[in-house]
């Protein structure tokens, strides 16, 4: 027996059971190296990298289950979702041989909130890191309090014309079309093609930051001089300001002016915009939503969709509590800005102007 205990080995199942609390929160970063370090310091057990990797896989399989089984839960999950949130739009599309293809979710809270927001939709796609990969598409906007309101989210195979077209078709079914509605996104060709089909005639604007990153990578000459000048041009309010700044861009590098002209001035300039998209000149709110979901994109699809639901519900409850504690006509953010403007205006001096009539 003594000889047997001398040659005893640590199994992945046992080690995994000891580090389960580290993986309960998907946002916690706990690597194989951390498992090796903790097991050596706490228990005096020296693990190889592969043993730590197998232990981590055992834990993830125990907590999250088989990734393939996660897809089998979707029909029941969507049924409960529709019963719990009446008025929500939930879609599941399969292939001819009954395999998963697309899924789309928009909750009733987002649909009701959309009526009180400016009709500016920011869309984007981000990679998933689960066993079967894929892309998560999101649509969001800015609510009247100046915070992000997720409108819809979907899981598709890749960012192509077919997936984006299907996404916008479901979005149109859920939200319809409003006057002066527009879409803001990066320079993805599939988004441009799909919006022109599903929403013919609706303006589509490109994120001015994505355009700048393209300029910086394509045209190395003078990009330090162009940085501030480009963003000032994009935010121009009058044609005179735009023409003056565009002339300066041409002086630095004429190729940049040609590139911006080919994109279309109406797609990135404030002064040439056909509808009032106010401050939404970038896709920052979509990028912020992607940053929130960065650590959970490796979850199986069922857990990912459930995380998005709880995230939206938590944000909605926080906004509701904040609104109940607000006793002004405007939200706290804009009311504070109004008060600051009032304070500054009281410091202004008015000079009398005398008009002398010539005889």
Short mmCIF file of C-alpha atoms in Angstrom, two decimals:
data_model
loop_
_atom_site.label_atom_id
_atom_site.label_comp_id
_atom_site.label_asym_id
_atom_site.label_seq_id
_atom_site.Cartn_x
_atom_site.Cartn_y
_atom_site.Cartn_z
CA UNK A 1 0.00 0.00 0.00
CA UNK A 2 2.83 2.41 0.76
CA UNK A 3 4.26 1.75 -2.70
CA UNK A 4 0.84 2.45 -4.25
CA UNK A 5 0.44 5.80 -2.47
CA UNK A 6 3.91 6.87 -3.52
CA UNK A 7 2.93 6.53 -7.19
CA UNK A 8 -0.55 8.07 -6.83
CA UNK A 9 -1.50 10.59 -9.57
CA UNK A 10 -3.64 13.68 -9.59
CA UNK A 11 -6.57 13.33 -11.97
CA UNK A 12 -8.11 16.16 -13.96
CA UNK A 13 -11.49 15.52 -12.35
CA UNK A 14 -10.16 15.94 -8.81
CA UNK A 15 -8.12 19.03 -9.63
CA UNK A 16 -11.05 20.48 -11.55
CA UNK A 17 -13.41 20.00 -8.61
CA UNK A 18 -11.02 22.00 -6.45
CA UNK A 19 -11.00 25.05 -8.75
CA UNK A 20 -14.72 25.16 -9.65
CA UNK A 21 -15.37 28.44 -7.73
CA UNK A 22 -12.82 30.19 -9.94
CA UNK A 23 -14.94 29.62 -13.06
CA UNK A 24 -18.44 30.35 -11.77
CA UNK A 25 -18.22 33.95 -13.02
CA UNK A 26 -17.51 33.94 -16.79
CA UNK A 27 -15.73 37.29 -16.47
CA UNK A 28 -13.08 35.82 -14.17
CA UNK A 29 -9.78 35.18 -15.95
CA UNK A 30 -8.18 32.05 -14.47
CA UNK A 31 -5.63 30.43 -16.74
CA UNK A 32 -3.86 27.07 -16.71
CA UNK A 33 -0.79 28.80 -15.30
CA UNK A 34 -2.88 30.05 -12.39
CA UNK A 35 -4.05 26.49 -11.70
CA UNK A 36 -0.44 25.28 -11.64
CA UNK A 37 0.63 28.09 -9.29
CA UNK A 38 -2.27 27.67 -6.84
CA UNK A 39 -2.06 23.88 -6.69
CA UNK A 40 1.65 24.07 -5.95
CA UNK A 41 1.36 26.80 -3.30
CA UNK A 42 -1.77 25.48 -1.53
CA UNK A 43 -1.40 21.70 -1.83
CA UNK A 44 2.21 21.14 -2.81
CA UNK A 45 1.16 19.38 -6.01
CA UNK A 46 3.22 20.04 -9.12
CA UNK A 47 1.05 19.91 -12.26
CA UNK A 48 2.15 19.95 -15.86
CA UNK A 49 0.53 22.41 -18.27
CA UNK A 50 -1.49 19.64 -19.94
CA UNK A 51 -2.79 18.40 -16.59
CA UNK A 52 -3.93 21.95 -15.75
CA UNK A 53 -5.53 22.28 -19.20
CA UNK A 54 -7.47 19.01 -18.77
CA UNK A 55 -8.63 20.14 -15.32
CA UNK A 56 -9.91 23.42 -16.78
CA UNK A 57 -11.77 21.55 -19.55
CA UNK A 58 -13.40 19.29 -16.96
CA UNK A 59 -14.59 22.31 -14.95
CA UNK A 60 -16.01 24.10 -18.00
CA UNK A 61 -17.79 20.95 -19.14
CA UNK A 62 -19.26 20.50 -15.66
CA UNK A 63 -20.46 24.12 -15.38
CA UNK A 64 -21.55 24.74 -18.97
CA UNK A 65 -22.32 21.29 -20.27
CA UNK A 66 -21.70 20.01 -23.78
CA UNK A 67 -21.72 22.85 -26.36
CA UNK A 68 -23.78 20.68 -28.75
CA UNK A 69 -26.46 20.09 -26.09
CA UNK A 70 -26.75 23.87 -25.63
CA UNK A 71 -28.41 24.15 -29.06
CA UNK A 72 -31.04 21.59 -28.08
CA UNK A 73 -32.21 23.89 -25.26
CA UNK A 74 -33.06 26.80 -27.58
CA UNK A 75 -36.66 25.84 -28.59
CA UNK A 76 -37.73 25.47 -24.94
CA UNK A 77 -35.81 28.58 -23.95
CA UNK A 78 -37.46 30.69 -26.65
CA UNK A 79 -40.91 29.41 -25.67
CA UNK A 80 -40.34 30.46 -22.04
CA UNK A 81 -38.91 33.77 -23.23
CA UNK A 82 -42.04 34.60 -25.22
CA UNK A 83 -44.27 33.59 -22.30
CA UNK A 84 -42.27 35.69 -19.82
CA UNK A 85 -41.89 38.75 -22.07
CA UNK A 86 -45.11 39.09 -24.11
CA UNK A 87 -44.61 41.10 -27.26
CA UNK A 88 -41.00 40.05 -27.76
CA UNK A 89 -39.78 38.87 -31.18
CA UNK A 90 -37.78 35.64 -31.08
CA UNK A 91 -36.74 33.78 -34.23
CA UNK A 92 -34.86 30.54 -34.82
CA UNK A 93 -33.87 29.59 -38.36
CA UNK A 94 -32.63 26.12 -39.30
CA UNK A 95 -31.12 24.58 -42.39
CA UNK A 96 -32.88 22.03 -44.60
CA UNK A 97 -31.45 19.17 -42.54
CA UNK A 98 -32.71 20.76 -39.27
CA UNK A 99 -29.36 22.19 -38.16
CA UNK A 100 -28.97 25.54 -36.41
CA UNK A 101 -28.35 28.50 -38.70
CA UNK A 102 -29.52 31.84 -37.20
CA UNK A 103 -31.23 33.10 -34.09
CA UNK A 104 -32.67 36.57 -33.35
CA UNK A 105 -33.92 38.05 -30.07
CA UNK A 106 -35.47 41.40 -29.22
CA UNK A 107 -37.31 41.86 -25.93
CA UNK A 108 -40.52 43.80 -25.39
CA UNK A 109 -38.74 46.29 -23.10
CA UNK A 110 -36.51 47.36 -25.98
CA UNK A 111 -39.46 47.60 -28.37
CA UNK A 112 -41.39 49.89 -26.02
CA UNK A 113 -38.29 52.01 -25.31
CA UNK A 114 -37.54 52.49 -29.01
CA UNK A 115 -40.58 54.75 -29.40
CA UNK A 116 -38.97 57.33 -27.09
CA UNK A 117 -35.50 57.32 -28.72
CA UNK A 118 -34.10 59.09 -31.74
CA UNK A 119 -34.44 56.79 -34.79
CA UNK A 120 -30.68 56.17 -35.07
CA UNK A 121 -29.69 52.48 -35.10
CA UNK A 122 -26.06 51.47 -34.59
CA UNK A 123 -25.24 47.92 -35.74
CA UNK A 124 -22.09 45.83 -35.46
CA UNK A 125 -20.85 42.25 -35.38
CA UNK A 126 -18.31 40.57 -33.11
CA UNK A 127 -16.66 37.14 -33.07
CA UNK A 128 -17.73 34.39 -30.71
CA UNK A 129 -15.10 32.17 -29.09
CA UNK A 130 -17.19 29.12 -28.20
CA UNK A 131 -16.64 25.61 -29.58
CA UNK A 132 -18.69 26.27 -32.75
CA UNK A 133 -17.57 29.90 -33.18
CA UNK A 134 -19.95 32.19 -35.10
CA UNK A 135 -20.77 35.91 -35.01
CA UNK A 136 -23.02 37.90 -32.68
CA UNK A 137 -24.83 40.78 -34.38
CA UNK A 138 -26.19 43.62 -32.28
CA UNK A 139 -28.36 46.68 -32.86
CA UNK A 140 -28.49 49.46 -30.28
CA UNK A 141 -29.35 53.12 -29.86
CA UNK A 142 -29.05 55.96 -27.38
CA UNK A 143 -32.03 56.55 -25.11
CA UNK A 144 -33.28 59.92 -23.85
CA UNK A 145 -31.10 59.66 -20.74
CA UNK A 146 -27.96 59.35 -22.87
CA UNK A 147 -27.34 55.66 -22.09
CA UNK A 148 -27.12 52.60 -24.34
CA UNK A 149 -30.36 50.78 -25.17
CA UNK A 150 -29.74 47.36 -26.80
CA UNK A 151 -32.45 46.81 -29.39
CA UNK A 152 -31.72 43.35 -30.76
CA UNK A 153 -29.05 40.66 -30.78
CA UNK A 154 -28.54 37.64 -32.99
CA UNK A 155 -26.15 34.73 -33.50
CA UNK A 156 -25.23 33.86 -37.10
CA UNK A 157 -22.56 31.89 -38.93
CA UNK A 158 -20.61 34.85 -40.35
CA UNK A 159 -20.96 38.46 -41.48
CA UNK A 160 -22.23 37.98 -45.03
CA UNK A 161 -25.06 39.37 -47.15
CA UNK A 162 -27.46 36.55 -46.25
CA UNK A 163 -27.02 36.81 -42.46
CA UNK A 164 -27.23 40.62 -42.35
CA UNK A 165 -30.24 40.62 -44.66
CA UNK A 166 -32.03 38.12 -42.40
CA UNK A 167 -31.10 40.20 -39.35
CA UNK A 168 -32.53 43.41 -40.80
CA UNK A 169 -35.69 41.60 -41.94
CA UNK A 170 -36.36 40.46 -38.37
CA UNK A 171 -35.47 43.90 -37.06
CA UNK A 172 -37.96 45.53 -39.43
CA UNK A 173 -40.65 43.10 -38.38
CA UNK A 174 -40.06 43.99 -34.71
CA UNK A 175 -39.54 47.77 -35.00
CA UNK A 176 -40.95 48.76 -38.37
CA UNK A 177 -39.71 51.95 -39.98
CA UNK A 178 -39.84 55.46 -38.55
CA UNK A 179 -39.49 58.86 -40.23
CA UNK A 180 -35.89 60.15 -40.42
CA UNK A 181 -34.60 56.71 -39.42
CA UNK A 182 -30.96 55.90 -40.24
CA UNK A 183 -28.31 53.23 -39.64
CA UNK A 184 -24.74 53.82 -38.46
CA UNK A 185 -22.06 51.12 -38.81
CA UNK A 186 -18.53 50.41 -39.93
CA UNK A 187 -17.58 50.00 -43.60
CA UNK A 188 -18.82 46.41 -43.88
CA UNK A 189 -20.14 45.91 -47.42
CA UNK A 190 -22.73 43.33 -46.30
CA UNK A 191 -24.37 45.91 -44.03
CA UNK A 192 -24.52 48.44 -46.87
CA UNK A 193 -26.05 45.89 -49.25
CA UNK A 194 -28.58 44.55 -46.75
CA UNK A 195 -29.90 47.92 -45.59
CA UNK A 196 -30.43 49.02 -49.19
CA UNK A 197 -32.59 45.92 -49.79
CA UNK A 198 -34.59 45.77 -46.54
CA UNK A 199 -34.80 49.54 -45.99
CA UNK A 200 -34.69 51.07 -49.49
CA UNK A 201 -34.10 54.80 -49.39
CA UNK A 202 -33.10 54.87 -45.73
CA UNK A 203 -29.80 56.75 -45.12
CA UNK A 204 -26.80 54.68 -44.08
CA UNK A 205 -23.88 56.43 -42.37
CA UNK A 206 -20.35 55.19 -41.79
CA UNK A 207 -18.53 55.49 -38.49
CA UNK A 208 -16.08 58.36 -38.87
CA UNK A 209 -13.57 56.62 -36.57
CA UNK A 210 -13.46 53.51 -38.80
CA UNK A 211 -12.90 55.76 -41.81
CA UNK A 212 -10.03 57.43 -39.99
CA UNK A 213 -8.37 54.08 -39.16
CA UNK A 214 -8.56 53.21 -42.87
CA UNK A 215 -6.95 56.55 -43.78
CA UNK A 216 -4.21 56.04 -41.21
CA UNK A 217 -3.36 52.58 -42.57
CA UNK A 218 -3.67 53.45 -46.29
CA UNK A 219 -1.98 56.86 -46.35
CA UNK A 220 1.04 57.13 -44.09
CA UNK A 221 1.98 60.58 -45.33
CA UNK A 222 0.93 63.38 -43.00
CA UNK A 223 -1.48 61.32 -40.87
CA UNK A 224 -0.34 63.21 -37.76
CA UNK A 225 -1.37 66.49 -39.39
CA UNK A 226 -4.59 65.00 -40.71
CA UNK A 227 -5.88 63.59 -37.41
CA UNK A 228 -7.34 66.74 -35.88
CA UNK A 229 -8.18 68.22 -39.26
CA UNK A 230 -10.19 65.18 -40.38
CA UNK A 231 -12.40 65.06 -37.29
CA UNK A 232 -12.97 68.83 -37.44
CA UNK A 233 -14.05 68.40 -41.08
CA UNK A 234 -16.45 65.60 -40.20
CA UNK A 235 -18.08 67.75 -37.50
CA UNK A 236 -18.44 70.85 -39.67
CA UNK A 237 -21.80 72.58 -39.38
CA UNK A 238 -21.60 74.79 -42.47
CA UNK A 239 -20.47 74.26 -46.05
CA UNK A 240 -17.95 77.09 -45.76
CA UNK A 241 -16.25 75.37 -42.82
CA UNK A 242 -16.26 72.06 -44.70
CA UNK A 243 -14.78 73.52 -47.91
CA UNK A 244 -12.07 75.36 -46.01
CA UNK A 245 -10.99 72.29 -44.05
CA UNK A 246 -11.19 70.00 -47.07
CA UNK A 247 -8.82 72.34 -48.91
CA UNK A 248 -6.33 71.97 -46.07
CA UNK A 249 -6.66 68.17 -46.28
CA UNK A 250 -5.93 68.36 -50.00
CA UNK A 251 -2.80 70.39 -49.30
CA UNK A 252 -1.50 67.72 -46.92
CA UNK A 253 -2.34 64.71 -49.14
CA UNK A 254 -4.59 64.92 -52.25
CA UNK A 255 -5.17 61.14 -52.15
CA UNK A 256 -7.08 61.47 -48.88
CA UNK A 257 -9.54 63.90 -50.43
CA UNK A 258 -10.16 61.50 -53.33
CA UNK A 259 -10.67 58.62 -50.91
CA UNK A 260 -13.21 60.57 -48.85
CA UNK A 261 -15.00 61.67 -52.02
CA UNK A 262 -15.31 58.04 -53.20
CA UNK A 263 -16.87 57.03 -49.88
CA UNK A 264 -19.50 59.73 -50.31
CA UNK A 265 -19.62 62.93 -48.30
CA UNK A 266 -23.19 62.20 -47.21
CA UNK A 267 -22.04 59.02 -45.40
CA UNK A 268 -19.69 60.62 -42.88
CA UNK A 269 -20.18 64.40 -42.87
CA UNK A 270 -22.54 66.17 -40.51
CA UNK A 271 -23.23 69.03 -42.92
CA UNK A 272 -24.15 66.66 -45.79
CA UNK A 273 -26.33 64.34 -43.69
CA UNK A 274 -29.88 64.07 -44.99
CA UNK A 275 -31.35 63.38 -41.52
CA UNK A 276 -30.43 64.68 -38.07
CA UNK A 277 -28.32 61.98 -36.45
CA UNK A 278 -27.07 64.49 -33.81
CA UNK A 279 -23.93 63.27 -32.00
CA UNK A 280 -24.11 59.68 -33.27
CA UNK A 281 -21.28 59.95 -35.77
CA UNK A 282 -19.48 56.80 -34.64
CA UNK A 283 -20.42 53.24 -33.73
CA UNK A 284 -19.03 53.69 -30.21
CA UNK A 285 -22.18 52.45 -28.46
CA UNK A 286 -21.97 49.17 -30.38
CA UNK A 287 -18.28 48.87 -29.51
CA UNK A 288 -19.14 49.53 -25.86
CA UNK A 289 -21.71 46.74 -25.96
CA UNK A 290 -19.09 44.44 -27.49
CA UNK A 291 -16.70 45.33 -24.66
CA UNK A 292 -19.33 44.38 -22.06
CA UNK A 293 -19.77 40.95 -23.67
CA UNK A 294 -16.07 40.38 -24.32
CA UNK A 295 -15.56 37.82 -21.53
CA UNK A 296 -18.79 35.88 -22.12
CA UNK A 297 -18.41 35.30 -25.86
CA UNK A 298 -16.78 31.95 -25.16
CA UNK A 299 -19.94 30.62 -23.46
CA UNK A 300 -22.23 28.10 -25.21
CA UNK A 301 -25.05 29.72 -27.14
CA UNK A 302 -27.71 29.06 -24.48
CA UNK A 303 -25.63 30.70 -21.73
CA UNK A 304 -24.69 33.57 -24.04
CA UNK A 305 -28.31 34.40 -24.86
CA UNK A 306 -29.28 34.10 -21.21
CA UNK A 307 -26.48 36.49 -20.24
CA UNK A 308 -27.75 39.03 -22.79
CA UNK A 309 -31.25 38.74 -21.35
CA UNK A 310 -30.10 39.27 -17.75
CA UNK A 311 -27.85 42.15 -18.86
CA UNK A 312 -30.73 43.96 -20.54
CA UNK A 313 -33.02 43.27 -17.59
CA UNK A 314 -30.44 44.59 -15.11
CA UNK A 315 -29.87 47.76 -17.13
CA UNK A 316 -33.63 48.31 -17.43
CA UNK A 317 -34.14 47.96 -13.67
CA UNK A 318 -31.28 50.36 -12.95
CA UNK A 319 -32.76 52.94 -15.32
CA UNK A 320 -36.20 52.48 -13.75
CA UNK A 321 -34.87 53.07 -10.24
CA UNK A 322 -32.93 56.10 -11.43
CA UNK A 323 -36.00 57.51 -13.17
CA UNK A 324 -38.10 57.10 -10.01
CA UNK A 325 -35.56 59.20 -8.13
CA UNK A 326 -35.53 61.95 -10.76
CA UNK A 327 -37.88 64.87 -10.16
CA UNK A 328 -36.93 67.06 -13.12
CA UNK A 329 -38.30 67.13 -16.65
CA UNK A 330 -34.95 66.03 -18.06
CA UNK A 331 -32.65 63.17 -17.10
CA UNK A 332 -29.88 63.84 -14.59
CA UNK A 333 -27.18 64.01 -17.28
CA UNK A 334 -28.90 66.62 -19.45
CA UNK A 335 -30.39 68.48 -16.51
CA UNK A 336 -26.89 68.95 -15.07
CA UNK A 337 -25.68 70.23 -18.43
CA UNK A 338 -28.57 72.69 -18.55
CA UNK A 339 -27.76 73.94 -15.06
CA UNK A 340 -24.10 74.40 -16.00
CA UNK A 341 -25.10 76.42 -19.06
CA UNK A 342 -27.35 78.57 -16.91
CA UNK A 343 -24.52 79.23 -14.46
CA UNK A 344 -22.16 80.19 -17.27
CA UNK A 345 -24.75 82.46 -18.88
CA UNK A 346 -25.06 84.49 -15.68
CA UNK A 347 -21.40 85.47 -15.99
CA UNK A 348 -21.83 86.94 -19.47
CA UNK A 349 -21.82 90.67 -19.96
CA UNK A 350 -24.05 92.43 -22.46
CA UNK A 351 -22.67 95.42 -24.30
CA UNK A 352 -25.06 98.14 -25.45
CA UNK A 353 -25.14 98.77 -29.19
CA UNK A 354 -26.10 102.24 -30.36
CA UNK A 355 -27.30 102.62 -33.90
CA UNK A 356 -26.43 106.00 -35.36
CA UNK A 357 -28.61 106.93 -38.27
CA UNK A 358 -26.72 108.68 -41.00
CA UNK A 359 -28.18 111.90 -42.20
#
